[in-house]
Coordinates of C-alpha atoms (C1' of nucleotides) in Angstrom, one line a residue:
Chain A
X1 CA 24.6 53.8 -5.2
X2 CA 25.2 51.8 -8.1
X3 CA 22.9 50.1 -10.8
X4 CA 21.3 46.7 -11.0
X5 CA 23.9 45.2 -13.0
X6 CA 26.5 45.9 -11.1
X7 CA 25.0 44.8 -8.0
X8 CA 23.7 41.4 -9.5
X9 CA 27.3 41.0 -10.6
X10 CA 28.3 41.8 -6.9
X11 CA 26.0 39.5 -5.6
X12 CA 26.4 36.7 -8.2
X13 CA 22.9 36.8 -9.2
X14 CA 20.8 37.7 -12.2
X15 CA 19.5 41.1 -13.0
X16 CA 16.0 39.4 -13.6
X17 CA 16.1 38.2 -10.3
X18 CA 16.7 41.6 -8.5
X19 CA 13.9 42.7 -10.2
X20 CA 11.5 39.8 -9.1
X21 CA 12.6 40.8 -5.5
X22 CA 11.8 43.7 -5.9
X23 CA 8.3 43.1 -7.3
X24 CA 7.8 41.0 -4.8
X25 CA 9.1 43.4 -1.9
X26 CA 11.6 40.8 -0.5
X27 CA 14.7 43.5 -1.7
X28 CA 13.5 46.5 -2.8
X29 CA 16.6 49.4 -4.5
X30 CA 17.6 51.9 -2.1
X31 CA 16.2 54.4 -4.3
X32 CA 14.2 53.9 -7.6
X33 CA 14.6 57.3 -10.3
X34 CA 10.9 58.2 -11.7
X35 CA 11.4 59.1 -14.5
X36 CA 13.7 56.8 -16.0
X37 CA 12.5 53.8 -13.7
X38 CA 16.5 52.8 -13.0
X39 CA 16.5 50.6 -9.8
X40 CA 19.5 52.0 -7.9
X41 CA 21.1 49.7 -5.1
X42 CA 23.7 50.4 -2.1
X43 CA 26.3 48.2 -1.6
X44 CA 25.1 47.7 1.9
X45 CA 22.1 45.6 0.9
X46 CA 24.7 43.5 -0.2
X47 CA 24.3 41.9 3.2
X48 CA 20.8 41.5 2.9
X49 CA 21.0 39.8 -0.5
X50 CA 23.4 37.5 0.8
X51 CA 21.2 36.8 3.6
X52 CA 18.4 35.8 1.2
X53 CA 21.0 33.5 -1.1
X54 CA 22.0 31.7 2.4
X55 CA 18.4 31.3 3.4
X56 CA 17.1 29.8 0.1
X57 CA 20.4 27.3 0.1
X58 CA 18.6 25.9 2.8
X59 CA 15.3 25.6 1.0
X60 CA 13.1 28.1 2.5
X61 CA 11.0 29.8 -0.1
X62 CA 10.9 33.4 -0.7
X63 CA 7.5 33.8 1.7
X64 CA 9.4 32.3 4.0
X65 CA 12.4 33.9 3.6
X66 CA 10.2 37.5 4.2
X67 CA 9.4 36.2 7.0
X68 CA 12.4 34.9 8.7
X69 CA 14.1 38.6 7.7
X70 CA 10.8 40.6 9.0
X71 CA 11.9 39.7 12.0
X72 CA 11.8 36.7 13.8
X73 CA 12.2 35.6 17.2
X74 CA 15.1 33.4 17.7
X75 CA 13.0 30.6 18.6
X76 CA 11.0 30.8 15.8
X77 CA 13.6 30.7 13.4
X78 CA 14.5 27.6 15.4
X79 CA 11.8 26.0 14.8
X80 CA 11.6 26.6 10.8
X81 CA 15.0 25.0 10.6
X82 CA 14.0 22.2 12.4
X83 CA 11.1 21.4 10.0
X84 CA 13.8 22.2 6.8
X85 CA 15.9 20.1 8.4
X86 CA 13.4 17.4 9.1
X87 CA 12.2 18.1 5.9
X88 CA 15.7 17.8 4.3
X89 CA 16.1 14.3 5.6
X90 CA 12.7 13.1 4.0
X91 CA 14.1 14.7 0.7
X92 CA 17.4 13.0 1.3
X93 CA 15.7 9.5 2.2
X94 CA 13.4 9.7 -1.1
X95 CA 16.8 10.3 -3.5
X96 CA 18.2 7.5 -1.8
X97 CA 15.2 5.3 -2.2
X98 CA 14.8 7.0 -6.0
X99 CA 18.8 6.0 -6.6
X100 CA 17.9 2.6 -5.5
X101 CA 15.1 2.5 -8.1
X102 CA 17.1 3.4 -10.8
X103 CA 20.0 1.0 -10.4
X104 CA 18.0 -2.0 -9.7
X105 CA 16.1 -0.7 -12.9
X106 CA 19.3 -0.8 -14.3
X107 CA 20.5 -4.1 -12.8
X108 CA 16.9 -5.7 -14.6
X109 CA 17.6 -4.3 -17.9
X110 CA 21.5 -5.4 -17.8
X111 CA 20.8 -9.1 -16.7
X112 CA 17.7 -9.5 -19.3
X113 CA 18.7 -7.5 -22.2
X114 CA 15.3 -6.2 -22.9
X115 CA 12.5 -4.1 -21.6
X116 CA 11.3 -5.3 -18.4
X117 CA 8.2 -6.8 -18.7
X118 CA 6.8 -5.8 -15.0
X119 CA 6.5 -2.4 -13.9
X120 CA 6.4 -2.6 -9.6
X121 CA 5.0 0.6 -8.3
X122 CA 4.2 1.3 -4.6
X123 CA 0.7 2.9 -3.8
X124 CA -1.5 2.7 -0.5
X125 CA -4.6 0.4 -1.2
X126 CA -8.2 2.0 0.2
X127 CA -9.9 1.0 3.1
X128 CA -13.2 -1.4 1.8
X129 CA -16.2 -2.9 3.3
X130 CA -15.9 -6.5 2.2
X131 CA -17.3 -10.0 2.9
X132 CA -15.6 -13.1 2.7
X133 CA -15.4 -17.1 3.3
X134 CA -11.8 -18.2 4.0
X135 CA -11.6 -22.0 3.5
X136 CA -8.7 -24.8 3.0
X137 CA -7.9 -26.2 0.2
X138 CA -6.3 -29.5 0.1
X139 CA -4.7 -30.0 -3.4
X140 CA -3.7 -27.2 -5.8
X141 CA -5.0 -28.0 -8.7
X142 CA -8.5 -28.2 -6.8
X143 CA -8.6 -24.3 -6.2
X144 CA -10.3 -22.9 -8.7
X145 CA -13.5 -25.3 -7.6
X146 CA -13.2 -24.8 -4.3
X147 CA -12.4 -20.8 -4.7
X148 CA -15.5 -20.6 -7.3
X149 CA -17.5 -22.2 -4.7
X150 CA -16.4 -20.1 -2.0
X151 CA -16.7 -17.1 -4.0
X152 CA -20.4 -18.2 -4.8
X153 CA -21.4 -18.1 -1.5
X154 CA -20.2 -15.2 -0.5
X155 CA -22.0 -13.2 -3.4
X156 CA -25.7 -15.3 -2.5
X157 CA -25.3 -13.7 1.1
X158 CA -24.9 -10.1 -0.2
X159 CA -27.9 -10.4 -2.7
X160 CA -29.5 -11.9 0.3
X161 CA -28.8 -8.9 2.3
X162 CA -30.0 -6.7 -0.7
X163 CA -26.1 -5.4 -0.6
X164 CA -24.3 -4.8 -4.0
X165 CA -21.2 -5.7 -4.8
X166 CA -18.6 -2.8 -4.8
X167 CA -15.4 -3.4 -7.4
X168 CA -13.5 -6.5 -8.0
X169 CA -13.3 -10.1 -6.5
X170 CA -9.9 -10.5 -4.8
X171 CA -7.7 -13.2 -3.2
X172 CA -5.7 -13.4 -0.1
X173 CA -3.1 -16.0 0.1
X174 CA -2.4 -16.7 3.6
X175 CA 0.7 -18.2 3.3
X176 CA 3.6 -18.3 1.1
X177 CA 3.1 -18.5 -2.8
X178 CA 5.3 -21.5 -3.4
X179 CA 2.9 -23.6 -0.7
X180 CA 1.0 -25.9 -3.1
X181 CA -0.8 -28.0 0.0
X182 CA -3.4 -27.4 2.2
X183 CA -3.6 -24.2 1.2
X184 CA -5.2 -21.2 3.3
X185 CA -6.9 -18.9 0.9
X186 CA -9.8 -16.5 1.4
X187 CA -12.7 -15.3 -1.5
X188 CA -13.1 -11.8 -0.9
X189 CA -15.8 -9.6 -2.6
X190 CA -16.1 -5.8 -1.4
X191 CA -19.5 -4.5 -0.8
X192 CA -21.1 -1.6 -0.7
X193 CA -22.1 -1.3 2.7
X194 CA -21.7 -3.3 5.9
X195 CA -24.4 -6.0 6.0
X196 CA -24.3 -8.9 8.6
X197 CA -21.8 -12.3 7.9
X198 CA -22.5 -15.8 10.0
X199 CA -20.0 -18.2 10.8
X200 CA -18.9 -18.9 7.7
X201 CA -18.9 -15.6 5.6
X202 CA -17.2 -12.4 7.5
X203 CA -17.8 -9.0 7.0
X204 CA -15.3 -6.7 7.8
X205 CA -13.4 -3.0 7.0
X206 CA -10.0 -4.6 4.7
X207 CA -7.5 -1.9 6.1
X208 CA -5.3 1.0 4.2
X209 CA -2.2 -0.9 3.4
X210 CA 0.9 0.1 1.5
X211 CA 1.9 -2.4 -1.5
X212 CA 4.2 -3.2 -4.2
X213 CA 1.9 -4.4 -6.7
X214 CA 2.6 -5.6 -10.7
X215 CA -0.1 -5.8 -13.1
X216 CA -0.5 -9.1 -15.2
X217 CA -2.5 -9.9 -18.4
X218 CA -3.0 -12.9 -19.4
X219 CA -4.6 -16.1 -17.9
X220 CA -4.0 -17.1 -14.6
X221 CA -1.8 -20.1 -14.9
X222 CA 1.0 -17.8 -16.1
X223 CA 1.2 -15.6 -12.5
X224 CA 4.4 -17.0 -11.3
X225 CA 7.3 -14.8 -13.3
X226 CA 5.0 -11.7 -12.0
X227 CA 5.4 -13.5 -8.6
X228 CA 9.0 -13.5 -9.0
X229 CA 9.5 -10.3 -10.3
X230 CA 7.6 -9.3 -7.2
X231 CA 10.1 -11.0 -5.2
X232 CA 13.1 -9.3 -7.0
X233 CA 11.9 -5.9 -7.0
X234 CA 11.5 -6.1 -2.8
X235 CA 15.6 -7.5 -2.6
X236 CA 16.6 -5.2 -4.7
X237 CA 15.1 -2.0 -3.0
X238 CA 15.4 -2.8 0.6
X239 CA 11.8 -3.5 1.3
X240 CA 10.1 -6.6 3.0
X241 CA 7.1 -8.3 3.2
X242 CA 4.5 -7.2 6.4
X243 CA 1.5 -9.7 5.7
X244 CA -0.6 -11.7 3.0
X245 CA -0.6 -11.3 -0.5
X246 CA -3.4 -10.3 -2.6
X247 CA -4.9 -10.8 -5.8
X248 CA -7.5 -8.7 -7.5
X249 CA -9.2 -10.0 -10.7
X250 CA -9.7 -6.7 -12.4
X251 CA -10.7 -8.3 -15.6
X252 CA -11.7 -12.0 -16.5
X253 CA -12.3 -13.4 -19.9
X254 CA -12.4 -17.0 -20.2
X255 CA -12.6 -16.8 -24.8
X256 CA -9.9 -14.8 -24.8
X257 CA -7.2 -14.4 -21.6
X258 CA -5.4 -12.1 -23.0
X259 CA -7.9 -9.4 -22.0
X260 CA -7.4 -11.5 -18.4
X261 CA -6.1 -8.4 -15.9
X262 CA -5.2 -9.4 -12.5
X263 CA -3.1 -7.6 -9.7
X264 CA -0.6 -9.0 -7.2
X265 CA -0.4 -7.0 -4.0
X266 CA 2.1 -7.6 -1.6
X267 CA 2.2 -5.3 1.7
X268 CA 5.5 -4.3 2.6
X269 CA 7.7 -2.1 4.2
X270 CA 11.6 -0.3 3.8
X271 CA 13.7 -3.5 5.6
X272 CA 16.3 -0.9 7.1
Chain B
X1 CA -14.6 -0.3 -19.8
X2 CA -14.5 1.5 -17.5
X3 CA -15.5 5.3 -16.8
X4 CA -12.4 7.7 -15.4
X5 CA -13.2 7.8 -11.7
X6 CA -13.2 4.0 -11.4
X7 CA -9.8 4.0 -13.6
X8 CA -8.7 6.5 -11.1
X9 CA -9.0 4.9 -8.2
X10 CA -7.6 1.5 -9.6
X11 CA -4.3 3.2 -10.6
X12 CA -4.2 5.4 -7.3
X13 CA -3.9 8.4 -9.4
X14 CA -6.6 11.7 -9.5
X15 CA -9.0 12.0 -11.9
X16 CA -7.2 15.5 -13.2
X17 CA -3.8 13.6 -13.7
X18 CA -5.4 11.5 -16.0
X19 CA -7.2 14.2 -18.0
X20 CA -3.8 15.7 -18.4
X21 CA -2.2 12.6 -19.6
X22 CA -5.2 12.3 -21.9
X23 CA -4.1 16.2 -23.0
X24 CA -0.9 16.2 -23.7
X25 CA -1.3 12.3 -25.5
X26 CA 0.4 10.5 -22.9
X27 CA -2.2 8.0 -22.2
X28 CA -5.4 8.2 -24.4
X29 CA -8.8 6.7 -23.3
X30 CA -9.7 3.8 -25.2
X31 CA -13.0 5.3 -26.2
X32 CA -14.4 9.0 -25.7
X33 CA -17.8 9.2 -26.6
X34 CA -18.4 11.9 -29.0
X35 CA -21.7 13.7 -27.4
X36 CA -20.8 14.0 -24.1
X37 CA -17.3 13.9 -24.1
X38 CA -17.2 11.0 -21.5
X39 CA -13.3 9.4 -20.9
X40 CA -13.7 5.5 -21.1
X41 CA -10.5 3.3 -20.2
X42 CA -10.1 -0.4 -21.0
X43 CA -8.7 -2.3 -17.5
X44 CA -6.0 -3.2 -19.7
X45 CA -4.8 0.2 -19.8
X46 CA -3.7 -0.2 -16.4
X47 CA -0.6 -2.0 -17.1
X48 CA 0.6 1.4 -19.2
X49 CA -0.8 3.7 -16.2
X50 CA 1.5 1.5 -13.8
X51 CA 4.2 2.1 -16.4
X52 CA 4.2 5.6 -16.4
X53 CA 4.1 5.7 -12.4
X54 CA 6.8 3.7 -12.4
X55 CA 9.1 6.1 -14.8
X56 CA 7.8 8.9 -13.3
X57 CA 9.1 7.1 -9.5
X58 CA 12.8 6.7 -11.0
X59 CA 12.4 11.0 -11.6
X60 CA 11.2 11.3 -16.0
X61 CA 9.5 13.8 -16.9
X62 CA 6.2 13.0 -19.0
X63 CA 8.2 14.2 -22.0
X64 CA 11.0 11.8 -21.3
X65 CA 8.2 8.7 -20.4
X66 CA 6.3 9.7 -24.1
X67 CA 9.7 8.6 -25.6
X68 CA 10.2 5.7 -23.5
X69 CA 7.2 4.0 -24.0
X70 CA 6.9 5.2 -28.0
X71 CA 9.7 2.5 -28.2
X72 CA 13.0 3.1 -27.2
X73 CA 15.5 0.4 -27.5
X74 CA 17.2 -1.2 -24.6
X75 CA 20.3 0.4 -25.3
X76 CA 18.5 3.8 -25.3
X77 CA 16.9 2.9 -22.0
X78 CA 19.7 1.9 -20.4
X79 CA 21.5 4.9 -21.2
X80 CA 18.6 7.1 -20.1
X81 CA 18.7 5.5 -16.8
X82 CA 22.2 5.9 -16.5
X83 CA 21.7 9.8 -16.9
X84 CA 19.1 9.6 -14.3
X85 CA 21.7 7.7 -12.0
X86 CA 24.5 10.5 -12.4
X87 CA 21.5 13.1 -11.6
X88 CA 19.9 10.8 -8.8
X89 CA 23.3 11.2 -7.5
X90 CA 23.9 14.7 -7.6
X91 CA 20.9 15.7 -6.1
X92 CA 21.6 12.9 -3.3
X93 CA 24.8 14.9 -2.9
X94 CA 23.3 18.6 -2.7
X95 CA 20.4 17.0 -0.5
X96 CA 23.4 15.8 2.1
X97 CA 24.9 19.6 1.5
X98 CA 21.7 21.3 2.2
X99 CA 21.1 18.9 5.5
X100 CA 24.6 19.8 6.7
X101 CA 23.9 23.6 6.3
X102 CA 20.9 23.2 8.5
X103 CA 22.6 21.4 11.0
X104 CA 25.3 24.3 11.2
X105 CA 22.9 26.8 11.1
X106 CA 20.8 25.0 14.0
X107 CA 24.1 25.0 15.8
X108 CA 25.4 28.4 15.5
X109 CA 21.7 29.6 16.7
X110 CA 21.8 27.7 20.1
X111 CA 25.6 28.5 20.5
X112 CA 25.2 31.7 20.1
X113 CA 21.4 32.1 21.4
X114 CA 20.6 34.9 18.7
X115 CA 20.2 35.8 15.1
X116 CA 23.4 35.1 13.2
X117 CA 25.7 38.1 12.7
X118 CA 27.0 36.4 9.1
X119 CA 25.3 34.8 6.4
X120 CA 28.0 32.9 4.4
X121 CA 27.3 32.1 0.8
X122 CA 29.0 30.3 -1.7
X123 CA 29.5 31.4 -5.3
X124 CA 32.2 31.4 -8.2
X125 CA 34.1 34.6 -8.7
X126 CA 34.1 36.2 -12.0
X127 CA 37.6 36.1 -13.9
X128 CA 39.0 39.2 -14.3
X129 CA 42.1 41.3 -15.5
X130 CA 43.9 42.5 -12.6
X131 CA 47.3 44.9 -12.3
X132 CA 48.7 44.0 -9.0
X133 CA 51.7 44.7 -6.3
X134 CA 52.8 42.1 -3.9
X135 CA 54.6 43.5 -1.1
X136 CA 56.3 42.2 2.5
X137 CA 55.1 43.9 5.2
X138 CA 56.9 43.5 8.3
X139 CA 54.8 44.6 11.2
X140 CA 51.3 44.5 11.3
X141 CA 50.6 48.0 12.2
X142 CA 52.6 48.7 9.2
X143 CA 49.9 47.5 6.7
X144 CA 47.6 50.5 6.2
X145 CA 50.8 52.4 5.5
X146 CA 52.5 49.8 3.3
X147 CA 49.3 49.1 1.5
X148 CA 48.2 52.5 0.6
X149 CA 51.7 52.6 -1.2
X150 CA 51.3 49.8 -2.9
X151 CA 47.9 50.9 -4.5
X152 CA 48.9 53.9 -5.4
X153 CA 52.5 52.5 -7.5
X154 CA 49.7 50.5 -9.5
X155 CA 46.9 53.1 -9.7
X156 CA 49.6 55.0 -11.4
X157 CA 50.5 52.8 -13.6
X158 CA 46.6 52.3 -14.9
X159 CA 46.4 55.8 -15.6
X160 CA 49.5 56.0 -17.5
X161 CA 48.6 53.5 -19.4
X162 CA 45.3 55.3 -20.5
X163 CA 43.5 52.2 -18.6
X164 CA 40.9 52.3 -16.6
X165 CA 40.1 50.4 -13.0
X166 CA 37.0 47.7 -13.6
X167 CA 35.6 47.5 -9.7
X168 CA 36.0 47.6 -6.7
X169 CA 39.9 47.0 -5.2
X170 CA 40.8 44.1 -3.4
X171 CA 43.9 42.2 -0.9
X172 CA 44.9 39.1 -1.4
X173 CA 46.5 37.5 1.8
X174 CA 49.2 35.0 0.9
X175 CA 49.0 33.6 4.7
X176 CA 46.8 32.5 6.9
X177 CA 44.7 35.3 8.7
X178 CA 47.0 34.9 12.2
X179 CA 50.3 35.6 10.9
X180 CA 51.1 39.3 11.8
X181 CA 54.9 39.5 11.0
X182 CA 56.5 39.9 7.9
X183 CA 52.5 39.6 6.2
X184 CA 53.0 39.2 2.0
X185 CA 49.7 40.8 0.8
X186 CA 49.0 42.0 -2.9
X187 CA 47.6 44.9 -3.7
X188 CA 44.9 44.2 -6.4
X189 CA 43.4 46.9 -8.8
X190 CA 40.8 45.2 -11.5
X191 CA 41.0 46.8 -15.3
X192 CA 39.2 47.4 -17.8
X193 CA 42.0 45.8 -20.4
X194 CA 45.4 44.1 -20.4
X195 CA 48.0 46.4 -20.0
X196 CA 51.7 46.4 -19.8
X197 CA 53.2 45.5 -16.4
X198 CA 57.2 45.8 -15.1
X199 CA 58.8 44.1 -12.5
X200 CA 57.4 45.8 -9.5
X201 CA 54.1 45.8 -11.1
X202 CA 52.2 42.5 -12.6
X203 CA 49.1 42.4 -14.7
X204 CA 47.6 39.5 -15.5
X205 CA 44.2 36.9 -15.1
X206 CA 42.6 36.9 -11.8
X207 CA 40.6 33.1 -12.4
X208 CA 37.2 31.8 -12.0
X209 CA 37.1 30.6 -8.3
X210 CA 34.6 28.9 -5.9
X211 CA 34.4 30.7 -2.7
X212 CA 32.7 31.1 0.5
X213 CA 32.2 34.6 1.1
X214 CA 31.1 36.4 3.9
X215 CA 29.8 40.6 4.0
X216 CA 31.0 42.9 6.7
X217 CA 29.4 46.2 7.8
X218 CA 32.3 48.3 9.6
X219 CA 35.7 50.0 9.9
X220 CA 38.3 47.4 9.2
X221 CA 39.4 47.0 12.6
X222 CA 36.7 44.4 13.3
X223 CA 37.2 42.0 10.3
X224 CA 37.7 39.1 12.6
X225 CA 35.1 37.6 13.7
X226 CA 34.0 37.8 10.4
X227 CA 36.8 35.4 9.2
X228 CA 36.0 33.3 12.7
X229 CA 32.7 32.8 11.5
X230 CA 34.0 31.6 7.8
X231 CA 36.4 29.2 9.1
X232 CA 33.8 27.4 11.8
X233 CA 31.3 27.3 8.9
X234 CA 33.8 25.8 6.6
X235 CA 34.4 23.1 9.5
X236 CA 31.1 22.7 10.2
X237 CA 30.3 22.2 6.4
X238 CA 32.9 20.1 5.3
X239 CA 34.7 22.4 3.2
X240 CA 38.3 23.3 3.1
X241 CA 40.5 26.5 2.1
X242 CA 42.1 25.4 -1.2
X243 CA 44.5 28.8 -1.7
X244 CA 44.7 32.3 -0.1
X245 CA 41.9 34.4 0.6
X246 CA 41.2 37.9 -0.6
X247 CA 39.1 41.1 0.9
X248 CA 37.0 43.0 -1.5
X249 CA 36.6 46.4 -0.2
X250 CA 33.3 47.4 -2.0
X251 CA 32.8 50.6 0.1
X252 CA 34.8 53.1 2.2
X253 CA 33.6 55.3 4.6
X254 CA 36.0 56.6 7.0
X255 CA 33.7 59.7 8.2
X256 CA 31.1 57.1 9.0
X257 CA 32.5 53.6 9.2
X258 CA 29.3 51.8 9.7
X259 CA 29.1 52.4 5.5
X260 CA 32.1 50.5 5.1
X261 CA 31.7 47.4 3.0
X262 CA 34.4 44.7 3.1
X263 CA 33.8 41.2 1.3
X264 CA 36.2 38.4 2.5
X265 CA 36.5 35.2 0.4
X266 CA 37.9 32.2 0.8
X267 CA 38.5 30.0 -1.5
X268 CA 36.8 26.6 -1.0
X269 CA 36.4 22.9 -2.1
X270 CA 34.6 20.0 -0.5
X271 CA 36.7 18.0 2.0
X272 CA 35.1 14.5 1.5
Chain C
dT1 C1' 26.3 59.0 -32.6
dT2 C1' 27.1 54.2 -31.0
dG3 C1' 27.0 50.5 -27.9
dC4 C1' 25.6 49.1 -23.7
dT5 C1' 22.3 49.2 -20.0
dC6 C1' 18.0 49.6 -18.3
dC7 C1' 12.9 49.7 -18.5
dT8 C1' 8.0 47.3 -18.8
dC9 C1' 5.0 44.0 -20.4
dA10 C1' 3.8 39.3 -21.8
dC11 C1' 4.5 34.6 -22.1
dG12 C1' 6.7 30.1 -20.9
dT13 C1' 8.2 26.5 -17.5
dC14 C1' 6.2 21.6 -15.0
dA15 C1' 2.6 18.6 -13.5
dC16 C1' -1.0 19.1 -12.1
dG17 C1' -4.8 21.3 -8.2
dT18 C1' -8.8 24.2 -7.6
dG19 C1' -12.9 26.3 -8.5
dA20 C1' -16.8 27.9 -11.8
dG21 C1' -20.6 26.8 -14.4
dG22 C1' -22.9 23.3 -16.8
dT23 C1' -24.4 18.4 -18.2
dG24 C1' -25.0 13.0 -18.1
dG25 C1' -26.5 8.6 -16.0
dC26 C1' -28.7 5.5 -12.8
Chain D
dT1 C1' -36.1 13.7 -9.1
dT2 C1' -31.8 13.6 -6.4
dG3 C1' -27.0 12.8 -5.8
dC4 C1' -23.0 11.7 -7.9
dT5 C1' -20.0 11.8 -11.8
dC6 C1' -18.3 13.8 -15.7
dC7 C1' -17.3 17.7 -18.9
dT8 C1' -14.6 22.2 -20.4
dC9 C1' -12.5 26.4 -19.6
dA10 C1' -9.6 29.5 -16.8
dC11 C1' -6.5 30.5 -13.4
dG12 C1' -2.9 29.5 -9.9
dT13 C1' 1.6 27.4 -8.4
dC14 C1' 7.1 28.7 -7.9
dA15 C1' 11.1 31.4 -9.0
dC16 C1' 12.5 33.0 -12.3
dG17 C1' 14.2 32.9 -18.0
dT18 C1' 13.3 34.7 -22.5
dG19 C1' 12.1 37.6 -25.9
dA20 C1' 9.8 42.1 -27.8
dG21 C1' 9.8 46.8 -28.2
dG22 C1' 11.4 50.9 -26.4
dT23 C1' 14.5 54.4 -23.8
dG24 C1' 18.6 56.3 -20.8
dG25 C1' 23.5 57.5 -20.0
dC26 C1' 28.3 58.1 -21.1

DNA sequence: TTGCTCCTCACGTCACGTGAGGTGGC
DNA sequence: TTGCTCCTCACGTCACGTGAGGTGGC
């Protein structure tokens, strides 16, 4: 029998931490004095520390870990280490993919020599009811009129339908954004529930999709570096594009565009 | 403005995260209204939410972020990111470790088709003031005899010296574990203090090691597959023996040998 | 007797999540 | 008026670490 210190020392672990095993029954002493309260260990739970120690460097939790040593079958412990281990590789995927962050982080700040001035994140959009009218536009600099035009109609039809609208007007681009000519593009307003489209507006669910999107104030002629930075963030971290590109007008004000706030969505995907 | 659900869902965070980021001053509302205590965010805010998300994805902490975005130069950044890099690494590294220590696991369970008889752990040894006798032993039968001998010649010297031993006794094996003629072991006694040695005698600094140790319940007889397990789980690891390995003989039973305690440790580093 | 060890609370960590109980806004 | 949203506590999470204040053992 010898005393918590010593057997921490044995086992290379702290004295508070016996004692939260033992509050929490996973090792209780050998024999506890009643008086004094002095927790007094044998050397032979020295195993069963060291099997808790090996079971934890493999990430089980102390629950766990009571479990596994209240006896298991063999096939159920199986099976736990097959979830750590699948577990383990998520973990180790996400470092990677965090590493990658940092040094093309790193890489942006080296090769500009200030802050950045976009911040990328990745986020899953939500599923919407929306309505739309996708037309063709035949000359750049004629898409705001035809877009506003577009857009207009689509908003009569839901007023029509005694819908509401249901967040912010958005843009898909259906084709690359350096195409300047007849270009593909489609007014989008979500709505609040599904009301009936014709030929020329569509109403439809716009699907849950994972994007890299950047945030830009300002007014809309100035999108492109956001574009680009877009563009760089993807090469750098090993993902790729999956579909069309979005635009969400979260804000709009025509006195002052610096209170303008619009988000570029691309979906995308890890390339490797 | 908008009201804190709405800014919510546009920055793909919960309403709670953004009450504590309000709380601990992180990112204010643009406006609370005094009587009902109502959070309301400007869209512009956004960019700073997406900020913060985007920190937090290269692995700050809020703390960390708070200095970030309360101006930090570039040179500070870049050096914090560079910190985060080294970590990123590290825990990329353990991740791998931890992944590889399932994998053996998994693969001693279906080998063996049963609960594993050894849990192997890795720690650092404490440093410690030894007095020691390193002997020649030239049959392998002979070692009880030639052992016992040898601990004795130093107990005797402790005692003389009005020392005291500090723990448990230990062998250190200055061969591998299948050589059985002419064996050189050492005799190991810890102290409580440095003490004067001779020439049959030594005392000195037992160092700080890392090891892989392994517990065995039993008479010394059946040590072996105890070190067979230690060497297939350094294999299996990727970990090699980096000197010669010792037995700690915690506790000794002879009337009852199932009380026996040995500890064998090996002294490890990683391969790769 | 003097250190050293041990004891039991109680609180902190980190970034929120989860109710409970109540109110505001269309 | 009825849902839905928002509010403020208060407590939980996970595996301990860190004191505070007091006692036991050689």
């Amino acid at each position: 029998m010898i005393r918590i210190g010593d057997f921490a020392r044995l086992g290379r672990v702290s004295v508070v931490t016996l004692r939260h095993y033992d509050e929490i029954g996973l090792l209780k002493p050998e024999y506890v004095d009643r008086t004094t309260g002095y927790r007094h260990y044998s050397v032979r739970q020295l195993a069963r520390l060291n099997r808790i120690i090996a079971l934890k460097d493999l990430g089980f939790s102390l629950k766990q870990i009571e479990q596994v040593l209240d006896g298991l079958t063999v096939g159920q412990l199986a099976g736990m280490l097959k979830m750590k281990r699948a577990q383990a590789e998520q973990s180790l995927a996400s470092e990677q993919a965090k590493l990658q962050r940092i040094e093309s982080r790193l890489l942006q700040i080296e090769m500009e020599d200030r802050m950045p001035d976009y911040d990328i994140v990745l986020k899953t959009t939500a599923p919407q009811q929306v309505s739309s009218r996708r037309i063709t536009v035949p000359q750049n600099n004629e898409v705001p009129h035809y877009l506003g035009a577009a857009y207009e109609e689509v908003s009569r039809l839901i007023s029509v339908a005694g819908a509401k609208q249901d967040g912010p007007c958005l843009t898909v681009w259906h084709q690359p954004a350096d195409v300047v000519e007849n270009e593909d593009v489609e007014a989008i307003i979500p709505v609040n529930r599904a009301i009936v489209g014709n030929d020329r507006v569509k109403v439809y669910e716009l699907p849950a999709t994972e994007v890299a999107a950047v945030v830009f104030h300002g007014s809309l002629e100035g999108l492109e570096p956001a574009h680009l930075a877009l563009l760089s963030w993807m090469e750098n971290n090993g993902y790729r594009m999956t579909g069309t590109y979005r635009e969400i007008y979260h804000a709009n004000d025509r006195e002052n565009p610096a209170n303008t706030v619009t988000e570029i969505q691309y979906p995308v995907e890890r390339a490797s």
